[in-house]
Amino acid sequence: MAERISRSAAGLGAFAMLAAVAGCGGGKPVAAADRADELTVWLTVDAQESWPDLVTEVNRRFRQTYPKVKVTVQYQQWTTKNQKIDAALAGRDVPDVIEMGNSETTNYIVNGAFTTVDPAKYDHSGQWLPALRDACRYEGKTYCVPYYVGARVGIYRTDLLARVGVAGAPRSYPELRADLDKLKAKFGAADKNFSAFYMPGRYWYAAMAFVKDAGGEIAVSRDGRWHGTLSSARSVAGLTAWKQLLDAYYTGDRSKDNGDEPAVVGQGRVGMFYGNTWEAKAATDSRSGGDPALRGKFATFAFPGPSGGLLPPFLGGSTLAIPAKSARQDLAQDWIRLFTDRTSQRRLIAADTLPNNTAQLREVAAGGVNGPAARAAEHGWVTPPAPGWTAVEKSNVLPEMLQDIATGKRSVADAARAADRRIDAVINEH
């Protein structure tokens, strides 16, 4: 406890020193306590809905150093955030801190939208999760700060597994297949709409995890240009394993994407699925289409892969960046430092969210809903840091390839070759 207090005091002292040398218009330096200004922060609604107390606490801590700086936090919807960011960055009135999805950052960084940051000034920067850290790096410099992350895991109906004589979650891929076989035999025979394993055909986050598990990649950089590699032998092996699982245990619409898991699982016709930990709770919430009668009947597990290790999950997460046009970059860095320090990360853990660093993953309760996600996160991955990755996502290359595979329209090899050609056409654009 004493060490944490001394670190906190040292941090506040550093803030004051930084602010004391921050001049206005080349005049006399202004002390932190006398700095009168406004700081605008754009966060997504996740913070507003899931950890508003963290925002309040960080603003309180920030005011201890900058009592005359007004912090305005504005919450953005994921669906419209980037459009608003683009409009703001095109003008002069920019927010000072912006939350970005970790797969969104590269294009903005390449185009000079964000200023650099010094990782050494942030807690646990040496242990930042690679999937977040690498999203912030470009040509040897760092342009954003990791915020939080989420990792997909296996989620299963404990009551249904118990009815087929299975006491706990599978610990290996053969055990997983054996458990799914039992669920299918018991419940699928009586209900043709029962899926032992829920796996929509366009669910690319799941399918690409199998590609990664097999040692494959979506795309790689060679000689200064990015190239699709889904048709490599290892990637095809991963896609083949994914399709085998889908063919054996999924009875639903193969032209669907993921996103409605809580409503589908809440109907009671699913034994297991692969998703975010919050979806287990949502499947029991009537507001999201779930069934309250299922409360207490879901548990999570670190999903085993065909390779023998854990299936490497896509790490969806957020970073915090400072626009290059911001006139308050020093204040923005101080606010981000507080919002991502070890104390704030503990608050995220308490809100069932994973921290931005491997050191504090160990603080996540192993027996809690996020324990398996914390284990899986250390093996996680993120989309290629290519200039045109946003264009790849917008063109729906991956979901359309998977739909062709899932519906039998094309073989795995043919669909992968076609996807590589489409990726190559846009992935180097910015």
Tab-separated table of C-alpha atoms in Angstrom:
chain	number	residue	atom	x	y	z
A	1	MET	CA	0.000	0.000	0.000
A	2	ALA	CA	2.814	2.447	0.879
A	3	GLU	CA	4.465	1.857	-2.475
A	4	ARG	CA	1.244	2.649	-4.358
A	5	ILE	CA	0.772	5.876	-2.385
A	6	SER	CA	4.340	7.018	-3.042
A	7	ARG	CA	4.008	6.258	-6.759
A	8	SER	CA	0.776	8.234	-6.927
A	9	ALA	CA	2.322	11.220	-5.185
A	10	ALA	CA	5.309	11.126	-7.518
A	11	GLY	CA	2.984	11.017	-10.504
A	12	LEU	CA	1.042	14.080	-9.366
A	13	GLY	CA	4.295	15.897	-8.766
A	14	ALA	CA	5.367	15.123	-12.311
A	15	PHE	CA	2.048	16.494	-13.627
A	16	ALA	CA	2.621	19.738	-11.762
A	17	MET	CA	6.153	20.083	-13.125
A	18	LEU	CA	4.991	19.444	-16.673
A	19	ALA	CA	2.225	21.995	-16.387
A	20	ALA	CA	4.504	24.568	-14.795
A	21	VAL	CA	6.642	24.736	-17.933
A	22	ALA	CA	3.686	24.816	-20.308
A	23	GLY	CA	3.650	28.407	-21.469
A	24	CYS	CA	1.001	30.279	-23.377
A	25	GLY	CA	2.148	32.166	-26.436
A	26	GLY	CA	5.802	32.071	-25.367
A	27	GLY	CA	5.137	34.149	-22.221
A	28	LYS	CA	5.798	33.285	-18.613
A	29	PRO	CA	5.283	29.633	-17.621
A	30	VAL	CA	1.907	29.007	-15.979
A	31	ALA	CA	1.772	26.898	-12.819
A	32	ALA	CA	-0.499	23.878	-12.965
A	33	ALA	CA	-2.807	25.287	-10.296
A	34	ASP	CA	-3.243	28.495	-12.315
A	35	ARG	CA	-3.649	26.895	-15.733
A	36	ALA	CA	-7.084	27.940	-17.008
A	37	ASP	CA	-8.188	25.908	-19.998
A	38	GLU	CA	-10.685	23.362	-21.340
A	39	LEU	CA	-10.014	19.765	-22.298
A	40	THR	CA	-12.404	17.824	-24.539
A	41	VAL	CA	-12.388	14.030	-24.364
A	42	TRP	CA	-14.275	11.740	-26.739
A	43	LEU	CA	-14.968	8.288	-25.330
A	44	THR	CA	-17.365	5.667	-26.628
A	45	VAL	CA	-20.551	4.773	-24.786
A	46	ASP	CA	-18.867	1.744	-23.174
A	47	ALA	CA	-17.354	4.036	-20.549
A	48	GLN	CA	-20.667	5.765	-19.948
A	49	GLU	CA	-22.563	2.497	-19.581
A	50	SER	CA	-20.038	0.235	-17.862
A	51	TRP	CA	-17.530	2.319	-15.871
A	52	PRO	CA	-18.854	5.875	-15.388
A	53	ASP	CA	-17.355	5.900	-11.886
A	54	LEU	CA	-13.890	5.544	-13.413
A	55	VAL	CA	-14.416	8.642	-15.574
A	56	THR	CA	-15.661	10.605	-12.558
A	57	GLU	CA	-12.727	9.518	-10.413
A	58	VAL	CA	-10.104	10.323	-13.054
A	59	ASN	CA	-11.581	13.777	-13.591
A	60	ARG	CA	-11.430	14.320	-9.814
A	61	ARG	CA	-7.797	13.274	-9.705
A	62	PHE	CA	-7.003	15.461	-12.699
A	63	ARG	CA	-8.565	18.492	-10.959
A	64	GLN	CA	-6.204	18.025	-8.020
A	65	THR	CA	-3.402	19.114	-10.325
A	66	TYR	CA	-5.360	21.354	-12.704
A	67	PRO	CA	-8.216	22.869	-10.666
A	68	LYS	CA	-8.956	25.504	-13.314
A	69	VAL	CA	-9.049	23.169	-16.311
A	70	LYS	CA	-12.552	22.110	-17.294
A	71	VAL	CA	-12.768	18.568	-18.624
A	72	THR	CA	-15.699	17.801	-20.906
A	73	VAL	CA	-16.265	14.132	-21.709
A	74	GLN	CA	-18.483	13.467	-24.714
A	75	TYR	CA	-19.684	9.947	-25.428
A	76	GLN	CA	-19.787	8.638	-28.990
A	77	GLN	CA	-21.594	5.712	-30.599
A	78	TRP	CA	-19.339	3.195	-32.327
A	79	THR	CA	-21.438	3.320	-35.492
A	80	THR	CA	-21.018	7.060	-36.025
A	81	LYS	CA	-17.774	7.777	-34.162
A	82	ASN	CA	-15.379	7.697	-37.100
A	83	GLN	CA	-17.572	9.879	-39.262
A	84	LYS	CA	-17.574	12.508	-36.505
A	85	ILE	CA	-13.839	12.131	-36.013
A	86	ASP	CA	-13.176	12.613	-39.724
A	87	ALA	CA	-15.287	15.759	-39.762
A	88	ALA	CA	-13.570	17.160	-36.662
A	89	LEU	CA	-10.063	16.405	-37.895
A	90	ALA	CA	-10.807	18.168	-41.180
A	91	GLY	CA	-11.451	21.398	-39.249
A	92	ARG	CA	-9.691	23.278	-36.475
A	93	ASP	CA	-11.987	22.555	-33.520
A	94	VAL	CA	-10.748	19.103	-32.572
A	95	PRO	CA	-11.229	17.077	-29.395
A	96	ASP	CA	-8.050	16.663	-27.362
A	97	VAL	CA	-8.429	12.948	-26.604
A	98	ILE	CA	-10.089	10.407	-28.891
A	99	GLU	CA	-10.921	6.759	-28.220
A	100	MET	CA	-10.185	4.508	-31.183
A	101	GLY	CA	-10.807	0.830	-31.845
A	102	ASN	CA	-7.450	-0.936	-32.043
A	103	SER	CA	-8.101	-2.074	-35.633
A	104	GLU	CA	-8.961	1.498	-36.691
A	105	THR	CA	-5.814	3.333	-35.711
A	106	THR	CA	-3.322	2.567	-38.466
A	107	ASN	CA	-4.973	4.529	-41.253
A	108	TYR	CA	-5.260	7.622	-39.039
A	109	ILE	CA	-1.655	7.323	-37.902
A	110	VAL	CA	-0.338	6.898	-41.453
A	111	ASN	CA	-2.217	10.016	-42.499
A	112	GLY	CA	-0.729	12.123	-39.712
A	113	ALA	CA	-3.900	12.563	-37.640
A	114	PHE	CA	-2.325	11.829	-34.236
A	115	THR	CA	0.692	13.123	-32.357
A	116	THR	CA	3.353	10.877	-30.851
A	117	VAL	CA	3.394	9.842	-27.199
A	118	ASP	CA	6.211	8.594	-24.983
A	119	PRO	CA	5.350	5.097	-23.675
A	120	ALA	CA	7.805	5.523	-20.780
A	121	LYS	CA	5.417	8.014	-19.170
A	122	TYR	CA	2.610	5.443	-18.819
A	123	ASP	CA	2.128	2.663	-16.278
A	124	HIS	CA	3.016	-0.859	-17.393
A	125	SER	CA	3.941	0.297	-20.907
A	126	GLY	CA	6.595	-2.418	-20.993
A	127	GLN	CA	3.822	-4.997	-20.511
A	128	TRP	CA	1.205	-3.531	-22.854
A	129	LEU	CA	-0.645	-6.311	-24.652
A	130	PRO	CA	0.977	-6.676	-28.084
A	131	ALA	CA	-2.397	-6.522	-29.852
A	132	LEU	CA	-2.900	-3.026	-28.424
A	133	ARG	CA	0.727	-1.901	-28.379
A	134	ASP	CA	1.366	-2.809	-32.020
A	135	ALA	CA	-1.795	-1.012	-33.138
A	136	CYS	CA	-0.280	2.194	-31.757
A	137	ARG	CA	3.134	1.834	-33.386
A	138	TYR	CA	4.258	3.015	-36.789
A	139	GLU	CA	7.800	3.312	-38.109
A	140	GLY	CA	9.302	3.004	-34.646
A	141	LYS	CA	7.122	5.632	-32.961
A	142	THR	CA	4.064	5.357	-30.692
A	143	TYR	CA	0.933	7.329	-31.513
A	144	CYS	CA	-1.647	6.154	-28.974
A	145	VAL	CA	-2.016	4.551	-25.555
A	146	PRO	CA	-3.700	1.163	-24.933
A	147	TYR	CA	-6.920	1.503	-22.913
A	148	TYR	CA	-8.646	-1.881	-22.461
A	149	VAL	CA	-9.215	-5.144	-24.290
A	150	GLY	CA	-11.734	-7.955	-24.667
A	151	ALA	CA	-11.019	-11.589	-25.616
A	152	ARG	CA	-13.471	-14.175	-26.873
A	153	VAL	CA	-13.869	-17.445	-25.015
A	154	GLY	CA	-16.024	-20.540	-25.028
A	155	ILE	CA	-19.406	-20.187	-23.296
A	156	TYR	CA	-21.508	-23.218	-22.426
A	157	ARG	CA	-24.768	-24.261	-20.785
A	158	THR	CA	-23.735	-25.942	-17.553
A	159	ASP	CA	-27.129	-27.610	-17.135
A	160	LEU	CA	-27.076	-29.177	-20.602
A	161	LEU	CA	-23.565	-30.532	-20.180
A	162	ALA	CA	-24.554	-31.965	-16.809
A	163	ARG	CA	-27.453	-33.791	-18.478
A	164	VAL	CA	-25.014	-35.571	-20.798
A	165	GLY	CA	-22.732	-36.512	-17.929
A	166	VAL	CA	-20.071	-33.809	-18.316
A	167	ALA	CA	-19.135	-32.018	-15.109
A	168	GLY	CA	-17.002	-29.169	-16.422
A	169	ALA	CA	-15.605	-27.323	-19.420
A	170	PRO	CA	-13.454	-29.104	-22.023
A	171	ARG	CA	-9.703	-28.722	-21.541
A	172	SER	CA	-8.550	-29.913	-24.974
A	173	TYR	CA	-9.863	-29.943	-28.519
A	174	PRO	CA	-10.623	-33.695	-28.468
A	175	GLU	CA	-12.585	-33.153	-25.230
A	176	LEU	CA	-14.445	-30.260	-26.868
A	177	ARG	CA	-15.454	-32.408	-29.836
A	178	ALA	CA	-16.480	-35.265	-27.544
A	179	ASP	CA	-18.665	-32.954	-25.442
A	180	LEU	CA	-20.267	-31.472	-28.548
A	181	ASP	CA	-20.964	-34.982	-29.873
A	182	LYS	CA	-22.816	-35.786	-26.643
A	183	LEU	CA	-24.848	-32.582	-26.800
A	184	LYS	CA	-25.747	-33.226	-30.424
A	185	ALA	CA	-26.777	-36.823	-29.751
A	186	LYS	CA	-28.886	-35.943	-26.719
A	187	PHE	CA	-30.604	-32.731	-27.790
A	188	GLY	CA	-30.153	-32.600	-31.550
A	189	ALA	CA	-31.980	-35.855	-32.094
A	190	ALA	CA	-35.170	-34.437	-30.573
A	191	ASP	CA	-34.808	-30.897	-31.939
A	192	LYS	CA	-33.486	-30.391	-35.472
A	193	ASN	CA	-32.958	-26.693	-34.707
A	194	PHE	CA	-30.626	-27.401	-31.808
A	195	SER	CA	-26.989	-26.405	-32.372
A	196	ALA	CA	-24.479	-28.132	-30.142
A	197	PHE	CA	-22.174	-25.279	-31.197
A	198	TYR	CA	-23.394	-21.920	-32.503
A	199	MET	CA	-21.196	-20.695	-35.383
A	200	PRO	CA	-22.708	-18.331	-37.997
A	201	GLY	CA	-21.121	-18.610	-41.432
A	202	ARG	CA	-19.872	-15.021	-41.654
A	203	TYR	CA	-18.317	-14.887	-38.178
A	204	TRP	CA	-14.805	-13.865	-39.237
A	205	TYR	CA	-13.426	-13.152	-35.756
A	206	ALA	CA	-13.970	-16.833	-34.952
A	207	ALA	CA	-12.771	-18.228	-38.272
A	208	MET	CA	-9.591	-16.161	-38.255
A	209	ALA	CA	-8.815	-17.492	-34.769
A	210	PHE	CA	-8.638	-20.944	-36.359
A	211	VAL	CA	-6.359	-19.541	-39.070
A	212	LYS	CA	-4.055	-18.147	-36.379
A	213	ASP	CA	-4.184	-21.422	-34.458
A	214	ALA	CA	-2.921	-23.246	-37.550
A	215	GLY	CA	-0.036	-20.783	-37.928
A	216	GLY	CA	-1.635	-18.872	-40.781
A	217	GLU	CA	-2.134	-15.148	-41.315
A	218	ILE	CA	-4.701	-12.915	-42.971
A	219	ALA	CA	-2.019	-10.805	-44.627
A	220	VAL	CA	1.720	-10.140	-44.292
A	221	SER	CA	4.086	-7.359	-45.303
A	222	ARG	CA	6.787	-8.172	-47.875
A	223	ASP	CA	9.123	-5.710	-49.527
A	224	GLY	CA	7.169	-2.734	-48.271
A	225	ARG	CA	3.747	-3.935	-49.439
A	226	TRP	CA	0.992	-5.983	-47.832
A	227	HIS	CA	-0.301	-9.195	-49.402
A	228	GLY	CA	-3.231	-11.465	-48.529
A	229	THR	CA	-2.121	-14.902	-47.294
A	230	LEU	CA	-5.394	-16.698	-46.659
A	231	SER	CA	-4.580	-19.162	-49.449
A	232	SER	CA	-1.364	-20.325	-47.764
A	233	ALA	CA	-1.303	-23.971	-46.679
A	234	ARG	CA	-1.522	-23.079	-42.984
A	235	SER	CA	-4.357	-20.601	-43.425
A	236	VAL	CA	-6.323	-23.111	-45.507
A	237	ALA	CA	-5.781	-25.726	-42.780
A	238	GLY	CA	-7.233	-23.349	-40.206
A	239	LEU	CA	-10.229	-22.482	-42.376
A	240	THR	CA	-10.816	-26.180	-43.003
A	241	ALA	CA	-10.848	-26.929	-39.256
A	242	TRP	CA	-13.324	-24.078	-38.725
A	243	LYS	CA	-15.655	-25.431	-41.426
A	244	GLN	CA	-15.479	-28.941	-40.001
A	245	LEU	CA	-16.673	-27.651	-36.636
A	246	LEU	CA	-19.477	-25.698	-38.284
A	247	ASP	CA	-20.540	-28.656	-40.452
A	248	ALA	CA	-20.649	-31.026	-37.504
A	249	TYR	CA	-22.501	-28.957	-34.900
A	250	TYR	CA	-24.243	-25.863	-36.302
A	251	THR	CA	-27.782	-26.057	-37.686
A	252	GLY	CA	-28.530	-22.371	-38.261
A	253	ASP	CA	-28.339	-19.956	-41.177
A	254	ARG	CA	-24.873	-20.089	-42.731
A	255	SER	CA	-25.277	-16.694	-44.385
A	256	LYS	CA	-25.550	-14.938	-41.004
A	257	ASP	CA	-22.918	-12.887	-39.228
A	258	ASN	CA	-22.423	-12.869	-35.486
A	259	GLY	CA	-23.976	-10.212	-33.289
A	260	ASP	CA	-27.267	-11.771	-32.278
A	261	GLU	CA	-25.819	-14.488	-30.070
A	262	PRO	CA	-27.665	-13.370	-26.897
A	263	ALA	CA	-31.053	-13.581	-28.609
A	264	VAL	CA	-30.322	-16.891	-30.342
A	265	VAL	CA	-28.696	-18.527	-27.334
A	266	GLY	CA	-31.486	-17.184	-25.152
A	267	GLN	CA	-33.947	-19.350	-27.050
A	268	GLY	CA	-32.418	-22.375	-25.342
A	269	ARG	CA	-31.345	-24.257	-28.469
A	270	VAL	CA	-27.578	-23.810	-28.178
A	271	GLY	CA	-25.154	-25.889	-26.119
A	272	MET	CA	-21.970	-23.844	-26.620
A	273	PHE	CA	-20.824	-20.765	-28.475
A	274	TYR	CA	-17.699	-18.679	-28.962
A	275	GLY	CA	-18.015	-15.059	-27.935
A	276	ASN	CA	-17.323	-12.236	-25.535
A	277	THR	CA	-17.903	-12.900	-21.847
A	278	TRP	CA	-20.622	-10.252	-21.595
A	279	GLU	CA	-22.733	-12.248	-24.064
A	280	ALA	CA	-23.299	-14.942	-21.441
A	281	LYS	CA	-25.027	-12.381	-19.240
A	282	ALA	CA	-26.878	-10.840	-22.188
A	283	ALA	CA	-28.318	-14.258	-23.085
A	284	THR	CA	-30.243	-14.096	-19.792
A	285	ASP	CA	-31.425	-10.490	-20.240
A	286	SER	CA	-34.820	-9.939	-21.859
A	287	ARG	CA	-33.693	-6.493	-23.065
A	288	SER	CA	-31.260	-8.169	-25.461
A	289	GLY	CA	-33.597	-10.991	-26.426
A	290	GLY	CA	-32.319	-13.383	-23.787
A	291	ASP	CA	-34.245	-15.483	-21.295
A	292	PRO	CA	-34.044	-14.631	-17.561
A	293	ALA	CA	-34.852	-18.279	-16.800
A	294	LEU	CA	-31.334	-19.149	-17.981
A	295	ARG	CA	-29.590	-17.104	-15.290
A	296	GLY	CA	-26.914	-19.096	-13.528
A	297	LYS	CA	-26.733	-21.652	-16.345
A	298	PHE	CA	-23.748	-20.307	-18.307
A	299	ALA	CA	-20.037	-20.612	-17.659
A	300	THR	CA	-16.962	-19.606	-19.644
A	301	PHE	CA	-13.788	-21.466	-20.596
A	302	ALA	CA	-10.584	-20.776	-22.475
A	303	PHE	CA	-11.356	-22.290	-25.877
A	304	PRO	CA	-8.924	-25.035	-26.945
A	305	GLY	CA	-7.710	-25.065	-30.535
A	306	PRO	CA	-7.024	-27.955	-32.922
A	307	SER	CA	-3.279	-27.246	-32.592
A	308	GLY	CA	-3.267	-28.416	-28.967
A	309	GLY	CA	-2.963	-24.961	-27.421
A	310	LEU	CA	-5.565	-22.328	-26.644
A	311	LEU	CA	-7.382	-20.904	-29.650
A	312	PRO	CA	-5.791	-17.448	-30.170
A	313	PRO	CA	-8.631	-14.918	-29.819
A	314	PHE	CA	-9.007	-11.662	-31.681
A	315	LEU	CA	-8.415	-8.945	-29.104
A	316	GLY	CA	-10.995	-6.264	-29.644
A	317	GLY	CA	-10.048	-3.235	-27.668
A	318	SER	CA	-9.551	0.495	-27.544
A	319	THR	CA	-6.713	2.964	-27.588
A	320	LEU	CA	-6.549	6.659	-26.721
A	321	ALA	CA	-4.995	9.110	-29.168
A	322	ILE	CA	-4.270	12.842	-29.233
A	323	PRO	CA	-5.030	14.710	-32.474
A	324	ALA	CA	-2.013	16.465	-33.953
A	325	LYS	CA	-4.150	19.615	-34.184
A	326	SER	CA	-4.912	19.693	-30.454
A	327	ALA	CA	-3.637	22.834	-28.715
A	328	ARG	CA	-3.643	21.059	-25.341
A	329	GLN	CA	-1.464	18.045	-25.998
A	330	ASP	CA	0.296	18.268	-22.633
A	331	LEU	CA	-3.025	18.254	-20.751
A	332	ALA	CA	-4.306	15.438	-22.943
A	333	GLN	CA	-1.280	13.295	-22.135
A	334	ASP	CA	-1.719	13.903	-18.400
A	335	TRP	CA	-5.402	12.960	-18.544
A	336	ILE	CA	-4.678	9.786	-20.521
A	337	ARG	CA	-1.899	8.906	-18.067
A	338	LEU	CA	-4.385	8.934	-15.209
A	339	PHE	CA	-7.117	7.182	-17.184
A	340	THR	CA	-4.819	4.264	-18.062
A	341	ASP	CA	-2.669	3.975	-14.938
A	342	ARG	CA	-2.615	0.858	-12.754
A	343	THR	CA	-5.325	2.239	-10.459
A	344	SER	CA	-7.699	2.869	-13.351
A	345	GLN	CA	-6.931	-0.544	-14.837
A	346	ARG	CA	-7.994	-2.139	-11.546
A	347	ARG	CA	-11.330	-0.362	-11.831
A	348	LEU	CA	-11.760	-1.818	-15.313
A	349	ILE	CA	-11.000	-5.285	-13.959
A	350	ALA	CA	-13.680	-4.760	-11.304
A	351	ALA	CA	-16.087	-3.901	-14.137
A	352	ASP	CA	-15.380	-7.298	-15.791
A	353	THR	CA	-13.119	-5.763	-18.424
A	354	LEU	CA	-9.585	-6.843	-19.244
A	355	PRO	CA	-6.659	-4.470	-18.583
A	356	ASN	CA	-4.259	-3.145	-21.196
A	357	ASN	CA	-1.223	-5.043	-19.886
A	358	THR	CA	-0.082	-8.590	-19.191
A	359	ALA	CA	1.060	-7.788	-15.635
A	360	GLN	CA	-2.464	-6.947	-14.475
A	361	LEU	CA	-4.066	-9.833	-16.330
A	362	ARG	CA	-2.871	-11.789	-13.293
A	363	GLU	CA	-5.150	-9.659	-11.112
A	364	VAL	CA	-8.237	-10.964	-12.926
A	365	ALA	CA	-9.914	-13.578	-10.727
A	366	ALA	CA	-9.253	-16.990	-12.272
A	367	GLY	CA	-12.632	-18.289	-11.142
A	368	GLY	CA	-14.595	-15.285	-12.358
A	369	VAL	CA	-16.383	-14.847	-15.671
A	370	ASN	CA	-13.315	-13.117	-17.127
A	371	GLY	CA	-10.719	-15.551	-15.791
A	372	PRO	CA	-10.663	-17.659	-18.979
A	373	ALA	CA	-10.581	-14.487	-21.100
A	374	ALA	CA	-7.515	-13.288	-19.196
A	375	ARG	CA	-5.781	-16.590	-19.950
A	376	ALA	CA	-6.721	-16.411	-23.616
A	377	ALA	CA	-5.745	-12.745	-23.980
A	378	GLU	CA	-2.055	-13.502	-23.622
A	379	HIS	CA	-2.318	-15.472	-26.878
A	380	GLY	CA	-4.446	-12.892	-28.667
A	381	TRP	CA	-4.000	-11.172	-32.014
A	382	VAL	CA	-5.256	-8.136	-33.882
A	383	THR	CA	-5.869	-7.348	-37.542
A	384	PRO	CA	-2.867	-6.514	-39.763
A	385	PRO	CA	-1.508	-2.987	-39.152
A	386	ALA	CA	-1.784	-2.198	-42.844
A	387	PRO	CA	-2.698	1.243	-44.220
A	388	GLY	CA	-5.736	-0.121	-46.042
A	389	TRP	CA	-7.086	-2.509	-43.433
A	390	THR	CA	-10.162	-0.328	-42.937
A	391	ALA	CA	-10.877	-0.712	-46.655
A	392	VAL	CA	-10.567	-4.485	-46.328
A	393	GLU	CA	-13.163	-4.527	-43.556
A	394	LYS	CA	-15.502	-2.173	-45.402
A	395	SER	CA	-15.410	-4.372	-48.496
A	396	ASN	CA	-16.559	-7.405	-46.441
A	397	VAL	CA	-13.881	-9.631	-47.940
A	398	LEU	CA	-13.663	-11.965	-44.940
A	399	PRO	CA	-17.407	-12.455	-44.242
A	400	GLU	CA	-18.117	-13.054	-47.921
A	401	MET	CA	-15.284	-15.562	-48.250
A	402	LEU	CA	-16.548	-17.418	-45.186
A	403	GLN	CA	-20.123	-17.444	-46.438
A	404	ASP	CA	-18.941	-18.995	-49.694
A	405	ILE	CA	-17.084	-21.657	-47.701
A	406	ALA	CA	-19.872	-22.273	-45.184
A	407	THR	CA	-22.593	-22.625	-47.836
A	408	GLY	CA	-20.474	-24.789	-50.120
A	409	LYS	CA	-20.490	-22.244	-52.928
A	410	ARG	CA	-16.708	-22.505	-53.155
A	411	SER	CA	-14.064	-24.822	-51.772
A	412	VAL	CA	-11.881	-23.495	-48.978
A	413	ALA	CA	-8.884	-23.141	-51.310
A	414	ASP	CA	-10.825	-21.377	-54.082
A	415	ALA	CA	-12.572	-18.986	-51.703
A	416	ALA	CA	-9.273	-18.152	-49.998
A	417	ARG	CA	-7.524	-17.422	-53.306
A	418	ALA	CA	-10.357	-15.109	-54.347
A	419	ALA	CA	-10.200	-13.334	-50.981
A	420	ASP	CA	-6.441	-12.801	-51.315
A	421	ARG	CA	-6.953	-11.122	-54.678
A	422	ARG	CA	-9.540	-8.772	-53.189
A	423	ILE	CA	-7.333	-7.999	-50.184
A	424	ASP	CA	-4.340	-7.221	-52.415
A	425	ALA	CA	-6.445	-4.704	-54.342
A	426	VAL	CA	-7.129	-2.451	-51.352
A	427	ILE	CA	-4.851	-3.224	-48.396
A	428	ASN	CA	-2.048	-0.859	-49.434
A	429	GLU	CA	-4.312	2.142	-49.956
A	430	HIS	CA	-4.435	5.052	-47.513
